[in-house]
XYZ file of C-alpha atoms in Angstrom:
734
model
C 0.000 0.000 0.000
C 1.950 3.052 -1.198
C -0.081 5.450 0.941
C 1.067 3.622 4.092
C 4.715 3.897 3.030
C 4.205 7.564 2.172
C 2.857 8.396 5.612
C 5.627 6.322 7.195
C 8.257 8.277 5.246
C 7.005 11.558 6.691
C 6.819 10.145 10.212
C 10.357 8.732 9.916
C 11.785 12.136 8.956
C 10.114 13.849 11.898
C 11.222 11.163 14.346
C 14.794 11.239 13.045
C 14.854 15.030 13.446
C 14.769 14.840 17.249
C 18.406 15.999 17.698
C 17.495 19.346 16.114
C 16.227 20.318 19.583
C 19.879 20.380 20.655
C 20.998 22.871 17.991
C 18.019 25.275 17.737
C 16.568 27.089 20.710
C 12.904 26.619 21.579
C 10.280 24.600 19.739
C 9.126 27.014 17.047
C 11.088 25.073 14.394
C 8.853 22.028 14.963
C 5.841 23.737 13.392
C 7.813 24.679 10.281
C 9.272 21.172 9.957
C 5.842 19.620 10.407
C 4.334 21.776 7.669
C 7.203 21.022 5.262
C 6.907 17.271 5.829
C 3.096 17.320 5.614
C 3.148 19.200 2.313
C 5.616 16.761 0.755
C 3.600 13.774 2.003
C 0.364 15.307 0.706
C 1.911 15.993 -2.689
C 3.134 12.398 -2.816
C -0.345 11.030 -2.115
C -1.927 13.276 -4.729
C 0.602 12.859 -7.512
C 1.660 9.207 -7.157
C -0.639 8.165 -10.027
C 1.134 10.489 -12.430
C 4.532 8.841 -12.226
C 7.734 9.369 -10.223
C 9.050 12.338 -12.191
C 5.862 14.354 -11.849
C 5.620 13.384 -8.173
C 9.180 14.466 -7.331
C 8.817 17.747 -9.213
C 5.484 18.422 -7.547
C 6.931 17.757 -4.098
C 9.839 20.157 -4.698
C 7.425 22.806 -5.974
C 5.302 22.296 -2.846
C 8.357 22.920 -0.645
C 9.145 26.060 -2.641
C 5.589 27.328 -2.165
C 5.836 26.765 1.599
C 9.126 28.671 1.751
C 7.566 31.496 -0.252
C 4.525 31.723 2.007
C 6.587 31.671 5.194
C 9.627 33.737 4.317
C 9.292 35.780 1.094
C 7.846 39.261 0.748
C 6.003 40.325 -2.386
C 5.197 36.823 -3.607
C 3.113 36.498 -6.742
C -0.517 35.847 -5.765
C 0.745 35.503 -2.203
C 2.371 32.075 -2.679
C 4.303 31.940 -5.976
C 8.001 32.879 -5.818
C 9.151 35.725 -8.033
C 12.647 37.127 -8.700
C 12.553 39.148 -5.482
C 11.649 36.031 -3.502
C 14.678 34.116 -4.781
C 16.900 37.060 -3.919
C 15.456 37.053 -0.425
C 16.056 33.310 -0.156
C 19.721 33.872 -0.983
C 20.006 36.502 1.732
C 18.396 34.134 4.238
C 20.818 31.345 3.371
C 23.769 33.724 3.713
C 22.466 34.970 7.044
C 21.982 31.428 8.294
C 25.529 30.560 7.269
C 26.898 33.560 9.130
C 24.907 32.678 12.232
C 26.137 29.094 12.126
C 29.746 30.245 11.685
C 29.621 32.671 14.604
C 27.296 30.919 17.061
C 27.433 27.996 19.391
C 24.640 25.464 19.635
C 21.830 25.887 20.376
C 21.385 28.840 18.037
C 18.398 31.161 18.213
C 15.403 30.366 15.999
C 15.873 33.372 13.726
C 14.079 33.637 10.366
C 17.319 32.583 8.671
C 17.626 29.413 10.744
C 13.922 28.610 10.379
C 14.211 29.028 6.587
C 17.122 26.600 6.491
C 15.285 24.137 8.741
C 12.075 24.240 6.695
C 13.922 23.721 3.422
C 16.029 20.910 4.888
C 13.070 18.958 6.273
C 11.111 19.411 3.057
C 13.906 18.231 0.763
C 14.878 15.388 3.080
C 11.301 14.151 2.990
C 11.456 14.229 -0.817
C 14.586 12.069 -0.661
C 13.143 9.604 1.826
C 9.941 9.340 -0.231
C 11.945 8.708 -3.406
C 13.890 5.884 -1.776
C 11.107 4.238 0.205
C 8.080 4.713 -2.073
C 9.249 5.385 -5.623
C 12.307 3.113 -5.615
C 10.683 0.704 -3.118
C 13.972 0.479 -1.239
C 13.163 1.594 2.301
C 16.563 0.514 3.589
C 18.173 3.079 1.267
C 16.086 5.778 2.939
C 18.376 5.310 5.918
C 20.977 7.490 4.188
C 18.964 10.744 4.210
C 17.515 9.782 7.599
C 21.058 9.426 8.911
C 21.801 12.929 7.662
C 18.873 14.517 9.462
C 19.946 12.705 12.635
C 23.731 12.824 12.477
C 24.302 16.431 11.381
C 22.585 17.992 14.418
C 24.176 15.337 16.641
C 27.625 16.350 15.398
C 26.993 20.087 15.752
C 25.505 19.874 19.250
C 28.185 20.059 21.892
C 25.750 19.217 24.664
C 24.415 15.809 25.554
C 21.634 14.403 23.421
C 18.328 13.489 25.075
C 17.707 9.781 25.384
C 14.625 9.914 23.183
C 16.590 11.238 20.181
C 18.128 7.874 19.334
C 14.940 6.028 20.247
C 12.875 8.263 17.942
C 15.284 7.788 15.029
C 15.288 4.008 15.483
C 11.503 3.896 15.730
C 11.108 6.023 12.597
C 13.437 3.884 10.507
C 11.811 0.695 11.788
C 8.355 2.045 10.964
C 9.520 2.788 7.429
C 10.867 -0.739 6.953
C 7.675 -2.343 8.249
C 5.261 -0.065 6.384
C 7.006 -0.573 3.058
C 5.880 -4.201 3.006
C 2.378 -3.606 4.290
C 1.343 -3.178 7.885
C -1.124 -6.072 7.905
C 1.347 -8.695 6.781
C 4.254 -7.589 8.970
C 2.624 -5.952 11.970
C 3.597 -8.508 14.638
C 7.113 -9.227 13.458
C 7.714 -5.609 12.551
C 6.620 -4.358 15.948
C 9.013 -6.757 17.627
C 11.820 -5.649 15.300
C 11.235 -1.957 15.969
C 10.939 -2.480 19.727
C 14.199 -4.407 19.749
C 15.936 -1.675 17.745
C 14.725 0.998 20.171
C 15.980 -0.987 23.168
C 19.383 -1.466 21.541
C 19.549 2.227 20.627
C 18.820 3.251 24.197
C 21.419 0.856 25.517
C 24.058 2.161 23.120
C 23.240 5.735 24.059
C 23.593 5.012 27.774
C 26.778 2.923 27.854
C 28.923 4.311 25.022
C 31.062 7.454 25.243
C 31.131 8.230 21.548
C 27.558 9.216 20.623
C 27.517 12.941 19.978
C 30.451 15.271 20.477
C 30.034 15.524 24.224
C 29.605 11.890 25.210
C 26.638 9.863 26.351
C 22.999 10.811 26.220
C 21.533 13.072 28.851
C 19.484 11.318 31.479
C 16.685 13.871 31.339
C 14.625 15.170 28.516
C 16.130 18.580 28.284
C 18.781 17.856 25.745
C 21.600 19.768 27.416
C 22.223 23.255 28.663
C 19.341 25.636 28.534
C 21.305 28.880 28.536
C 24.060 30.260 26.320
C 25.075 33.568 24.792
C 27.603 32.457 22.205
C 29.057 34.718 19.549
C 25.778 36.364 18.529
C 24.845 37.655 21.971
C 21.766 39.712 21.161
C 20.192 36.902 19.160
C 20.796 34.448 22.008
C 19.593 37.024 24.525
C 16.246 37.392 22.809
C 15.959 33.643 22.410
C 16.321 33.159 26.174
C 13.811 35.900 26.967
C 11.257 34.371 24.583
C 11.333 30.930 26.189
C 7.809 30.081 27.308
C 9.112 28.370 30.454
C 12.250 29.994 31.930
C 15.041 27.565 32.734
C 17.093 27.924 35.910
C 20.746 28.673 35.127
C 22.584 29.636 38.344
C 22.338 29.584 42.121
C 24.391 32.330 43.766
C 25.425 32.508 47.423
C 27.326 35.266 49.215
C 26.083 38.199 47.142
C 25.983 41.253 49.423
C 23.393 43.146 47.385
C 21.534 42.718 44.088
C 23.847 43.385 41.169
C 24.216 42.414 37.530
C 26.143 39.284 36.534
C 28.291 40.165 33.514
C 29.126 37.520 30.907
C 30.797 39.650 28.234
C 31.076 43.212 26.955
C 30.772 44.636 23.430
C 32.994 47.490 22.300
C 32.589 47.386 18.517
C 29.603 49.130 16.952
C 29.059 48.569 13.211
C 26.573 50.812 11.419
C 23.575 48.905 9.979
C 24.529 45.807 11.993
C 24.789 47.012 15.570
C 27.071 45.849 18.377
C 29.231 42.814 17.654
C 31.302 40.482 19.774
C 35.050 40.657 19.139
C 37.895 38.346 20.054
C 39.110 38.966 23.621
C 42.724 39.913 24.243
C 45.159 37.255 25.504
C 44.132 36.815 29.091
C 45.216 35.747 32.547
C 44.860 31.984 33.173
C 42.064 30.867 35.441
C 41.680 29.735 38.169
C 43.823 32.157 40.114
C 44.159 35.850 40.955
C 43.411 38.318 38.162
C 44.324 41.642 39.827
C 45.144 43.304 43.117
C 42.234 44.691 45.067
C 41.197 47.728 42.985
C 41.404 51.138 44.594
C 37.726 51.965 44.128
C 35.008 52.322 46.744
C 32.816 49.267 46.950
C 31.678 46.144 48.769
C 34.061 43.221 49.094
C 32.257 39.915 48.387
C 33.111 36.219 48.223
C 30.549 34.681 45.884
C 29.804 31.010 45.227
C 28.136 30.407 41.814
C 26.562 26.994 41.153
C 26.013 26.369 37.442
C 22.845 24.450 36.615
C 22.401 24.773 32.848
C 24.740 27.419 31.375
C 27.161 26.303 28.671
C 29.107 28.912 26.768
C 32.352 30.563 25.723
C 31.874 33.116 28.500
C 32.320 32.842 32.284
C 29.816 35.134 34.041
C 31.487 37.199 36.782
C 30.460 39.920 39.211
C 31.882 43.428 39.539
C 35.674 43.824 39.593
C 37.055 40.267 39.966
C 40.039 39.760 42.244
C 40.323 35.966 42.283
C 38.455 33.111 40.586
C 38.636 29.578 42.000
C 37.227 26.058 41.571
C 37.681 25.926 37.783
C 39.603 23.279 35.774
C 43.207 24.332 35.237
C 44.183 26.103 31.982
C 40.672 25.988 30.505
C 39.655 29.590 31.129
C 41.234 33.028 30.697
C 40.356 36.493 31.984
C 40.643 39.587 29.785
C 40.969 42.543 32.154
C 40.355 45.136 29.405
C 36.905 43.767 28.576
C 36.135 42.369 32.020
C 35.432 39.011 30.425
C 36.219 35.423 31.376
C 36.353 33.209 28.304
C 37.441 29.890 26.821
C 38.136 28.601 23.333
C 35.302 26.082 23.305
C 31.884 26.174 24.977
C 31.996 24.519 28.367
C 29.634 23.902 31.255
C 31.343 23.962 34.625
C 29.716 22.744 37.804
C 30.415 26.077 39.463
C 33.093 28.522 40.590
C 33.965 30.867 43.453
C 34.825 34.495 42.970
C 36.271 37.251 45.130
C 35.351 40.664 43.834
C 34.641 44.285 44.587
C 31.163 45.539 43.761
C 31.938 49.236 43.041
C 29.743 51.762 44.856
C 31.086 55.194 43.907
C 29.089 58.209 44.969
C 27.501 60.661 42.593
C 30.089 63.303 43.526
C 32.981 60.908 42.903
C 31.664 60.168 39.442
C 31.137 63.852 38.701
C 34.734 64.530 39.647
C 36.012 61.723 37.414
C 36.013 63.507 34.061
C 37.890 62.800 30.858
C 38.946 59.627 29.078
C 42.250 58.813 30.760
C 42.928 55.102 31.043
C 40.693 53.874 28.230
C 41.194 53.289 24.505
C 39.747 55.543 21.824
C 37.826 52.589 20.370
C 35.268 53.170 23.116
C 34.462 56.533 21.521
C 34.187 55.205 17.963
C 30.993 56.334 16.188
C 31.990 55.522 12.615
C 28.926 55.285 10.381
C 26.469 56.498 13.038
C 23.685 58.647 11.585
C 24.305 62.340 12.483
C 20.749 62.589 13.742
C 21.691 60.328 16.668
C 24.295 62.833 17.834
C 21.791 65.668 17.417
C 19.238 63.815 19.545
C 21.867 63.127 22.203
C 22.818 66.800 22.365
C 19.182 67.803 22.770
C 18.715 65.220 25.534
C 21.710 66.335 27.639
C 20.896 70.016 27.158
C 23.241 71.992 29.428
C 24.275 68.973 31.531
C 27.882 68.971 32.651
C 30.476 66.536 31.268
C 30.743 62.955 32.380
C 28.240 61.667 34.898
C 25.536 64.294 34.342
C 25.390 63.470 30.652
C 25.175 59.751 31.375
C 22.370 60.261 33.863
C 20.466 62.603 31.530
C 20.426 60.005 28.743
C 19.515 57.129 31.076
C 16.739 59.214 32.628
C 15.370 60.037 29.158
C 14.959 56.332 28.476
C 13.879 55.018 31.894
C 12.993 57.975 34.120
C 9.566 59.275 35.106
C 7.496 60.405 32.132
C 9.504 58.409 29.588
C 7.875 57.871 26.216
C 9.677 54.544 25.750
C 8.058 51.144 26.286
C 9.647 47.800 27.071
C 8.458 44.912 24.894
C 9.956 41.930 23.093
C 7.646 42.875 20.217
C 9.644 45.764 18.765
C 7.876 48.410 16.714
C 8.067 47.775 12.931
C 10.493 49.864 10.904
C 9.806 51.971 7.853
C 13.141 51.689 6.075
C 14.938 54.566 7.827
C 18.044 54.147 10.006
C 17.045 51.568 12.645
C 18.604 53.467 15.541
C 17.013 56.763 14.516
C 13.629 55.061 14.111
C 13.858 53.589 17.586
C 14.743 56.957 19.125
C 12.130 59.024 17.302
C 9.259 56.877 16.066
C 9.173 53.331 17.422
C 10.281 53.935 21.031
C 9.450 50.294 21.771
C 11.926 47.492 22.308
C 13.732 45.364 24.832
C 17.119 45.641 26.520
C 19.070 45.250 23.251
C 17.577 48.402 21.730
C 17.876 50.468 24.913
C 21.445 49.472 25.779
C 22.596 49.792 22.164
C 21.054 53.239 21.743
C 22.346 54.663 25.030
C 25.915 53.437 24.463
C 26.028 55.022 20.996
C 24.525 58.282 22.283
C 27.115 58.442 25.083
C 29.946 58.094 22.591
C 28.555 60.956 20.503
C 28.726 63.278 23.554
C 32.266 62.268 24.516
C 31.656 59.570 27.143
C 33.460 56.225 26.562
C 30.851 53.481 26.621
C 30.308 49.794 25.926
C 27.422 47.321 26.134
C 27.450 44.606 28.802
C 25.499 41.363 28.436
C 24.660 38.957 31.223
C 21.925 38.617 33.799
C 20.017 40.654 36.339
C 20.199 39.758 40.012
C 17.543 37.047 39.792
C 15.196 36.051 42.605
C 16.020 36.226 46.316
C 15.530 32.790 47.900
C 16.786 33.708 51.391
C 20.217 32.069 51.573
C 20.755 32.263 47.807
C 19.632 33.916 44.596
C 18.363 31.960 41.577
C 19.008 33.236 38.056
C 17.004 31.949 35.086
C 16.858 32.551 31.348
C 14.182 35.191 32.057
C 16.917 37.255 33.781
C 19.040 37.560 30.620
C 19.770 41.240 30.138
C 21.899 43.935 28.502
C 22.949 47.243 30.023
C 25.508 50.022 29.533
C 28.896 50.568 31.154
C 30.441 54.056 31.028
C 34.087 54.837 31.787
C 35.132 57.168 34.605
C 38.878 57.751 35.179
C 40.001 56.497 38.565
C 36.765 54.590 39.053
C 36.555 52.342 36.000
C 33.622 50.889 34.112
C 30.360 51.766 35.840
C 26.958 50.298 35.075
C 23.797 52.138 33.982
C 20.523 50.546 32.875
C 18.364 52.486 30.380
C 15.723 49.747 29.947
C 12.376 50.818 31.485
C 11.639 47.509 33.200
C 8.618 47.486 35.494
C 8.885 43.939 36.876
C 11.419 44.664 39.618
C 14.439 43.238 37.778
C 16.010 46.635 37.075
C 18.709 47.700 39.540
C 19.354 51.382 40.304
C 22.764 51.699 42.012
C 23.285 54.293 44.791
C 24.810 56.923 42.489
C 21.734 56.813 40.235
C 19.421 57.071 43.246
C 21.372 60.119 44.439
C 20.988 61.786 41.056
C 17.254 61.005 40.973
C 16.788 62.515 44.437
C 18.742 65.600 43.413
C 16.629 65.993 40.289
C 13.403 65.738 42.282
C 14.554 68.421 44.728
C 15.550 70.743 41.895
C 12.210 70.273 40.158
C 10.231 70.985 43.352
C 12.281 74.034 44.423
C 10.836 76.530 41.889
C 7.305 75.540 42.912
C 7.998 76.388 46.559
C 10.173 79.497 46.200
C 9.287 81.098 42.872
C 5.689 80.742 41.678
C 6.453 82.620 38.480
C 7.695 80.771 35.329
C 11.384 79.841 35.136
C 13.605 82.835 34.342
C 15.015 82.904 30.828
C 18.632 83.295 31.981
C 20.265 82.096 28.809
C 19.950 80.174 25.625
C 20.990 76.897 27.221
C 18.319 77.075 29.945
C 15.680 78.118 27.430
C 16.601 75.267 25.176
C 16.364 72.614 27.886
C 12.603 71.968 27.596
C 12.944 71.413 23.840
C 14.403 67.934 24.165
C 13.139 65.218 21.908
C 10.890 64.224 24.809
C 9.019 67.505 24.551
C 9.206 67.935 20.803
C 7.595 64.542 20.259
C 4.113 65.153 21.702
C 2.658 61.983 20.312
C 2.567 59.010 22.597
C 4.588 55.932 21.878
C 2.803 53.662 19.447
C 0.393 51.389 21.192
C 1.863 47.952 21.167
C -1.265 46.324 22.479
C -1.189 42.843 23.720
C 1.731 41.022 22.116
C -0.136 37.755 22.353
C 1.578 34.472 22.721
C 4.093 35.138 19.968
C 3.193 32.100 17.880
C 3.452 32.800 14.124
C 0.206 32.494 12.207
C 1.704 31.444 8.857
C 2.623 27.872 9.883
C -0.994 27.154 10.768
C -2.288 28.776 7.579
C 0.181 26.763 5.527
C -0.832 23.590 7.328
C -4.459 24.325 6.512
C -3.490 24.934 2.882
C -1.642 21.604 2.779
C -4.672 19.813 4.197
C -6.902 21.546 1.656
C -4.666 20.419 -1.218
C -4.678 16.874 0.118
C -8.466 16.864 0.163
C -8.907 18.001 -3.454
C -9.629 14.515 -4.901
C -12.045 13.715 -2.075
C -13.749 17.063 -2.682
C -14.147 16.240 -6.381
C -15.695 12.908 -5.414
C -18.215 14.626 -3.148
C -19.054 17.043 -5.956
C -19.621 14.188 -8.414
C -21.841 12.329 -5.941
C -24.019 15.378 -5.315
C -24.311 16.156 -9.023
C -25.363 12.618 -9.912
C -27.828 12.219 -7.044
C -29.355 15.583 -7.923
C -29.868 14.335 -11.498
C -31.441 11.134 -10.150
C -33.838 13.123 -7.973
C -34.874 15.356 -10.894
C -35.768 12.386 -13.103
C -35.773 12.564 -16.873
C -33.359 11.313 -19.522
C -30.218 11.773 -17.377
C -31.537 10.201 -14.178
C -30.907 6.501 -14.917
C -27.411 7.053 -16.330
C -26.417 9.330 -13.438
C -27.625 6.776 -10.890
C -25.743 3.939 -12.577
C -22.539 6.030 -12.802
C -22.741 6.755 -9.075
C -23.097 3.073 -8.195
C -20.158 2.168 -10.449
C -18.108 4.929 -8.793
C -18.951 3.637 -5.296
C -17.811 0.192 -6.381
C -14.630 1.454 -8.068
C -13.667 3.476 -4.979
C -13.543 0.194 -3.076
C -11.273 -1.471 -5.599
C -13.885 -3.479 -7.552
C -13.091 -2.977 -11.209
C -15.951 -3.379 -13.729
C -14.819 -3.971 -17.343
C -16.482 -1.619 -19.849
C -17.573 -4.671 -21.891
C -19.900 -5.880 -19.096
C -23.631 -5.514 -19.643
C -25.748 -3.824 -17.006
C -26.886 -7.150 -15.606
C -23.340 -8.587 -15.610
C -22.098 -5.507 -13.784
C -24.983 -5.880 -11.307
C -24.007 -9.483 -10.557
C -20.436 -8.264 -9.965
C -21.730 -5.653 -7.497
C -23.635 -8.298 -5.534
C -20.633 -10.624 -5.452
C -17.876 -8.066 -4.723
C -19.726 -6.104 -2.045
C -21.845 -8.835 -0.460
C -25.114 -6.978 -0.927
C -27.916 -7.881 1.425
C -31.390 -8.838 0.145
C -32.879 -5.350 0.510
C -29.978 -3.833 -1.425
C -30.344 -6.531 -4.095
C -34.050 -5.711 -4.445
C -33.203 -2.009 -4.835
C -30.552 -2.959 -7.415
C -33.200 -4.801 -9.498
C -35.264 -1.592 -9.564
C -32.248 0.375 -10.719
C -31.459 -2.177 -13.464
C -35.028 -2.050 -14.732
C -35.012 1.755 -14.802
C -31.625 1.873 -16.580
C -32.655 -0.625 -19.280
C -36.007 1.112 -19.788
C -34.282 4.483 -20.149
C -31.395 3.372 -22.324
C -33.197 0.926 -24.576
C -36.895 1.766 -24.324
C -36.891 5.553 -24.033
C -38.930 5.452 -20.794
C -37.242 7.678 -18.237
C -37.719 7.766 -14.432
C -40.122 10.296 -12.977
C -38.815 12.862 -10.428
C -37.908 11.047 -7.212
C -38.731 7.593 -8.586
C -35.161 6.320 -8.701
C -33.742 8.326 -5.783
C -34.467 5.846 -3.005
C -33.296 2.681 -4.861
C -29.985 4.279 -5.851
C -29.313 5.436 -2.280
C -30.239 1.970 -0.932
C -27.776 0.238 -3.274
C -25.027 2.761 -2.436
C -25.614 2.153 1.276
C -25.412 -1.593 0.689
C -22.082 -1.236 -1.129
C -20.704 0.872 1.747
C -21.893 -1.668 4.322
C -20.422 -4.621 2.475
C -17.042 -3.079 1.604
C -15.217 -0.653 3.874
C -13.487 2.364 2.380
C -9.776 2.671 3.203
C -8.017 5.936 4.015
C -6.450 5.910 0.588
C -9.869 5.353 -0.960
C -11.188 8.384 0.882
C -8.267 10.683 0.056
C -7.695 9.405 -3.481
C -11.017 7.979 -4.764
C -10.310 5.515 -7.566
C -13.262 6.764 -9.579
C -11.732 10.252 -9.735
C -8.211 8.998 -10.431
C -9.466 6.620 -13.141
C -11.343 9.441 -14.838
C -8.152 11.498 -14.978
C -6.293 8.488 -16.389
C -8.943 7.901 -19.051
C -8.761 11.507 -20.165
C -4.966 11.330 -20.434
C -5.198 8.080 -22.412
C -7.784 9.582 -24.719
C -5.619 12.619 -25.254
C -2.580 10.475 -26.082
C -4.621 8.319 -28.449
C -5.916 11.397 -30.240
C -2.401 12.735 -30.522
C -1.155 9.409 -31.952
C -3.940 9.356 -34.561
C -3.093 12.907 -35.576
C 0.562 11.984 -35.953
C -0.372 8.930 -38.040
C -2.559 10.997 -40.363
C 0.173 13.600 -40.689
C 2.788 10.977 -41.533
C 0.608 9.661 -44.364
């Protein structure tokens, strides 16, 4: 039964794709893979009667249509790829390649990665179908199935879940059994598949060479849940979008809530944003990394237990002094970037850290002016749109150098009366510079947009700045703090000579995760007192003492009277297109069955009307019901011979046989005697015979999806067309 093998081919691909969970974050890819496989399977069921070449071409076209619907803009008629669509596909492939080259597994489920995944599952299903169904060599289908299993297994550095191997074994076994017919091989095949699954599980548990990191994981998680990798903002968003946050760290000994820094970004590239760069040769860890810095702060001895964080980066607090309890020579510390790192992603059980958590005062930061002690790369604004600098100047107004400028920009983003809104659903762009759009029009985003914008604005007003990526303080559990993927965060660090890199957070979080250090609280209190003083002492409007004071109210905050665009409820974040495409695939699969329903209604309507067409329409419907159940009736049979075949093939009961005699009499009278049925006369007998056929012969799934009467009609038309063409050629040759 080819339809059984076709369905088994699709199921085998999906089951073999289990290891993809280890290389792509989240589960959104599953919907795209499911749609791609379903479309290929549906095309195979519909086109199998037209030959292998037509089937394979149709399946590839179906995959292309799915890719166009999901990923291409400006498609012809909404689903046909045009020149622009193919150009967009090329850009997606290039972007996916870049992400793969610069990221560590699991990578974020970006549009580029989802495009690659959808195309891969679709084309792999075409290959498995060709081997198992067209070539009738299901064992050969193991080659593409091995690819869909082994490639993710090789790329994933974490442990594979136990069910990955079991799913692949079950899928391949199902394909082998289904290829020969489920009914004939069900018992033996089930035993074979069960044995293969048991062996696969045993191999995964006892051998050290499955996957690049050893044996299978005992749980179902498939490895570490948190990582930042070499595309930090993409990974950051991926962690924040997880429906169920995963616990990453337990921290003990932290004196006060503070951010846990994993890495810092110093390079800003116009049109691409902040990018991770290679750290400088560092100090080996474990061991001391510096003398106790001469900055005011709290001395802490922190114990970090790692639950599910695997990365190139070693998250550290404040100004590290000593790092302990790490494997020798595996980690390095780059003092310039404040980053602990390694050459290959690792997951340590935990580490201890002595550090200073800087707590400079507002006055100390105000006194620390200039750029002494830091490289000019932290002031680089190459390629930044000049409008960003203009906005920054308007925001700081007449603020003094250094700290006051930093606070003015942070307060513009996150202070009282801000027009900015935090949301993972960023406002759509209109083609202008992305940073300018965020600052002037969109004003909606998450920590990436806020930290990126503030750091660039600080550089334009002469303050060295970089972006830090890591985690907020997490949740206080009494004797410890727990940090999860929901605490992933980005903030800004500004440089102050004699003090060092100092953190500021411009993201307007309202869930309690944002930390305002003492120097920011001092500045906020000072601002409140200055704003209330004129109300108490001078009831008149502010004096116009100079151009700078007069210009202060005309910041972008006041010159943009419109409110931030209403984001509304972001919803669950599940894309709609996969479900629409799935519905489209189901609709395509049901086309033959829909044609059969149409034919049945048309014929029964003719029977009910009576007249010259009634008898013929009723007989055609009964022959179609019989053909759908696999009972072929030769065209040379008379009406009575065909009737005897109906009784024999479908085991008609006596009442159905009596109704069949009425139909035969009406057909012969109409065809040979010119006496046609009256309206409604033949309706009941035809329906009774059809019901008898259905009761005596069940209709298989294939018979429902691909009715033989419809398929045979298409075949007859093709044969007639070829015969006509041959006769024309013969006449022409004469």
